[in-house]
Amino acid sequence: MPVFRARVQVSLRPSVLDPAGEATRAAAARLGVDGVRRLRIGKAIELELDAADAASARSQLELLSDRLFANPVIEDWSLEMVDANGEQSA
């Protein structure tokens, strides 16, 4: 069975406050890094999945992303399939 690799990026929806991002932005200013206007923190998930074909893999990854990796009330997610070298695939 083929192995499919993917990256899922999860981020807070724009309307949701990000206290961790604001604290990190303020800390950057205290370190002397000026000009950071906006900083939001999310999470990246990389995984490998055995599946019969690319369509099946994508369907399973979308289910995981929507129901397990992200809270659909406050977070958005994006899915990127990657090839064996870690590059984005079509």
Coordinates of N, CA and C in Angstrom, one line a residue:
M1 N 0.9 -1.2 0.0 CA 0.0 0.0 0.0 C 0.9 1.2 0.0
P2 N 0.6 2.2 -0.9 CA 1.4 3.4 -0.9 C 1.3 4.3 0.4
V3 N 2.4 5.0 0.6 CA 2.5 5.9 1.7 C 2.4 7.3 1.2
F4 N 1.5 8.1 1.8 CA 1.3 9.5 1.4 C 1.7 10.4 2.5
R5 N 2.5 11.4 2.2 CA 3.0 12.4 3.2 C 2.2 13.7 3.1
A6 N 1.9 14.3 4.2 CA 1.2 15.6 4.2 C 1.6 16.5 5.3
R7 N 1.3 17.8 5.1 CA 1.5 18.8 6.1 C 0.1 19.4 6.3
V8 N -0.3 19.6 7.6 CA -1.5 20.3 7.9 C -1.1 21.5 8.7
Q9 N -1.6 22.7 8.2 CA -1.3 23.9 9.0 C -2.6 24.3 9.6
V10 N -2.6 24.6 10.9 CA -3.8 24.9 11.7 C -3.5 26.3 12.3
S11 N -4.5 27.2 12.1 CA -4.3 28.6 12.6 C -5.7 29.1 13.1
L12 N -5.6 30.0 14.0 CA -6.8 30.6 14.6 C -7.5 31.4 13.5
R13 N -8.8 31.4 13.5 CA -9.5 32.2 12.6 C -9.2 33.7 12.9
P14 N -9.3 34.5 11.8 CA -8.9 36.0 12.0 C -9.7 36.7 13.1
S15 N -10.9 36.2 13.3 CA -11.8 36.9 14.3 C -11.5 36.5 15.8
V16 N -10.6 35.5 15.9 CA -10.3 35.0 17.3 C -9.1 35.6 17.8
L17 N -9.1 36.1 19.0 CA -8.0 36.7 19.7 C -6.9 35.7 19.9
D18 N -5.6 36.1 19.8 CA -4.5 35.2 20.0 C -3.5 35.8 21.0
P19 N -3.8 35.5 22.3 CA -3.0 36.0 23.4 C -1.6 35.6 23.3
A20 N -1.3 34.3 22.9 CA 0.1 33.9 22.8 C 0.8 34.6 21.7
G21 N 0.1 34.9 20.6 CA 0.8 35.7 19.5 C 1.1 37.1 20.0
E22 N 0.1 37.7 20.7 CA 0.4 39.1 21.2 C 1.5 39.1 22.2
A23 N 1.6 38.1 23.1 CA 2.7 38.1 24.1 C 4.0 37.9 23.4
T24 N 4.0 37.1 22.3 CA 5.3 36.8 21.6 C 5.7 38.1 20.8
R25 N 4.7 38.8 20.2 CA 5.0 40.0 19.5 C 5.6 41.1 20.5
A26 N 5.0 41.2 21.7 CA 5.6 42.1 22.7 C 7.0 41.7 23.1
A27 N 7.2 40.4 23.3 CA 8.6 39.9 23.6 C 9.6 40.2 22.5
A28 N 9.2 40.1 21.3 CA 10.1 40.5 20.2 C 10.5 41.9 20.3
A29 N 9.5 42.8 20.6 CA 9.9 44.2 20.8 C 10.8 44.4 21.9
R30 N 10.6 43.7 23.0 CA 11.6 43.8 24.1 C 13.0 43.3 23.8
L31 N 13.1 42.4 22.8 CA 14.4 41.9 22.4 C 15.0 42.9 21.3
G32 N 14.3 43.9 21.0 CA 14.8 44.9 20.1 C 14.4 44.7 18.6
V33 N 13.5 43.8 18.4 CA 13.0 43.6 17.0 C 11.8 44.4 16.9
D34 N 12.0 45.6 16.2 CA 10.9 46.5 16.0 C 10.2 46.2 14.7
G35 N 9.0 46.6 14.6 CA 8.3 46.6 13.3 C 7.4 45.3 13.2
V36 N 7.3 44.5 14.1 CA 6.4 43.3 14.1 C 5.0 43.8 14.4
R37 N 4.2 44.0 13.3 CA 2.9 44.6 13.5 C 1.9 43.5 14.0
R38 N 2.0 42.3 13.5 CA 1.1 41.3 13.8 C 1.8 39.9 13.9
L39 N 1.4 39.1 14.9 CA 2.1 37.8 15.0 C 1.0 36.9 15.5
R40 N 0.7 35.8 14.8 CA -0.2 34.8 15.2 C 0.4 33.5 15.3
I41 N 0.1 32.7 16.2 CA 0.7 31.4 16.4 C -0.3 30.3 16.1
G42 N 0.2 29.3 15.3 CA -0.6 28.2 15.0 C 0.2 26.9 15.2
K43 N -0.2 25.8 14.5 CA 0.5 24.6 14.6 C 0.7 23.9 13.3
A44 N 1.7 23.2 13.1 CA 2.0 22.4 11.9 C 2.0 20.9 12.2
I45 N 1.4 20.1 11.5 CA 1.3 18.7 11.7 C 1.8 18.0 10.4
E46 N 2.8 17.2 10.6 CA 3.4 16.4 9.4 C 3.1 14.9 9.7
L47 N 2.6 14.2 8.7 CA 2.3 12.8 8.9 C 2.4 12.0 7.6
E48 N 2.5 10.7 7.8 CA 2.6 9.8 6.7 C 1.4 8.8 6.9
L49 N 0.7 8.5 5.8 CA -0.5 7.7 5.9 C -0.5 6.7 4.8
D50 N -0.8 5.4 5.2 CA -1.0 4.4 4.2 C -2.4 4.5 3.6
A51 N -2.5 4.5 2.3 CA -3.8 4.6 1.7 C -3.8 3.9 0.3
A52 N -4.9 3.5 -0.2 CA -5.0 2.8 -1.5 C -4.6 3.7 -2.6
D53 N -5.0 5.0 -2.6 CA -4.6 6.0 -3.6 C -4.7 7.4 -3.1
A54 N -4.3 8.4 -3.9 CA -4.2 9.8 -3.5 C -5.5 10.3 -3.0
A55 N -6.6 10.0 -3.7 CA -7.9 10.5 -3.4 C -8.4 10.0 -2.0
S56 N -8.1 8.7 -1.8 CA -8.4 8.1 -0.5 C -7.6 8.8 0.7
A57 N -6.3 9.0 0.4 CA -5.4 9.6 1.4 C -5.9 11.0 1.7
R58 N -6.3 11.8 0.6 CA -6.7 13.2 0.8 C -8.0 13.2 1.6
S59 N -8.9 12.3 1.3 CA -10.2 12.2 2.1 C -10.0 11.9 3.5
Q60 N -9.1 11.0 3.8 CA -8.8 10.6 5.2 C -8.1 11.8 6.0
L61 N -7.2 12.5 5.3 CA -6.5 13.6 5.9 C -7.4 14.8 6.1
E62 N -8.4 15.0 5.2 CA -9.4 16.1 5.4 C -10.2 15.7 6.6
L63 N -10.6 14.5 6.8 CA -11.4 14.1 8.0 C -10.6 14.3 9.3
L64 N -9.3 13.9 9.3 CA -8.5 14.1 10.5 C -8.3 15.6 10.8
S65 N -8.1 16.4 9.7 CA -7.9 17.8 9.9 C -9.1 18.5 10.5
D66 N -10.3 18.1 9.9 CA -11.5 18.8 10.3 C -12.0 18.4 11.7
R67 N -11.8 17.1 12.0 CA -12.4 16.6 13.3 C -11.4 16.4 14.4
L68 N -10.1 16.3 14.1 CA -9.1 15.9 15.1 C -8.1 17.0 15.4
F69 N -7.5 17.5 14.3 CA -6.4 18.4 14.4 C -6.8 19.8 14.7
A70 N -7.9 20.3 14.2 CA -8.4 21.7 14.4 C -9.7 21.7 15.1
N71 N -9.9 22.8 15.8 CA -11.3 23.0 16.4 C -12.0 23.9 15.4
P72 N -13.0 23.3 14.7 CA -13.6 24.1 13.6 C -14.4 25.4 14.1
V73 N -14.6 25.5 15.4 CA -15.3 26.7 15.9 C -14.3 27.9 15.8
I74 N -13.0 27.7 16.1 CA -12.1 28.8 16.2 C -10.9 28.7 15.3
E75 N -10.7 27.6 14.6 CA -9.5 27.4 13.8 C -9.8 27.0 12.4
D76 N -8.9 27.4 11.5 CA -8.9 27.0 10.1 C -7.8 26.1 9.9
W77 N -7.8 25.3 8.8 CA -6.7 24.4 8.5 C -6.5 24.4 7.0
S78 N -5.3 24.0 6.6 CA -5.0 23.8 5.2 C -4.2 22.6 5.1
L79 N -4.4 21.8 4.0 CA -3.7 20.6 3.8 C -2.8 20.7 2.6
E80 N -1.6 20.1 2.7 CA -0.6 20.1 1.6 C -0.1 18.7 1.5
M81 N -0.3 18.1 0.4 CA 0.3 16.8 0.1 C 1.8 17.0 -0.3
V82 N 2.7 16.2 0.2 CA 4.1 16.4 -0.1 C 4.7 15.1 -0.7
D83 N 5.7 15.2 -1.5 CA 6.3 14.0 -2.1 C 7.4 13.5 -1.2
A84 N 8.1 12.5 -1.6 CA 9.1 11.8 -0.8 C 10.2 12.7 -0.4
N85 N 10.5 13.8 -1.1 CA 11.6 14.7 -0.8 C 11.1 15.8 0.1
G86 N 9.8 15.8 0.5 CA 9.3 16.8 1.4 C 8.8 18.0 0.6
E87 N 8.7 18.0 -0.7 CA 8.3 19.1 -1.5 C 6.8 19.0 -1.8
Q88 N 6.1 20.1 -2.0 CA 4.7 20.1 -2.3 C 4.5 19.3 -3.6
S89 N 3.5 18.4 -3.6 CA 3.1 17.7 -4.8 C 1.8 18.2 -5.3
A90 N 1.5 17.9 -6.6 CA 0.3 18.4 -7.2 C -1.0 17.8 -6.6

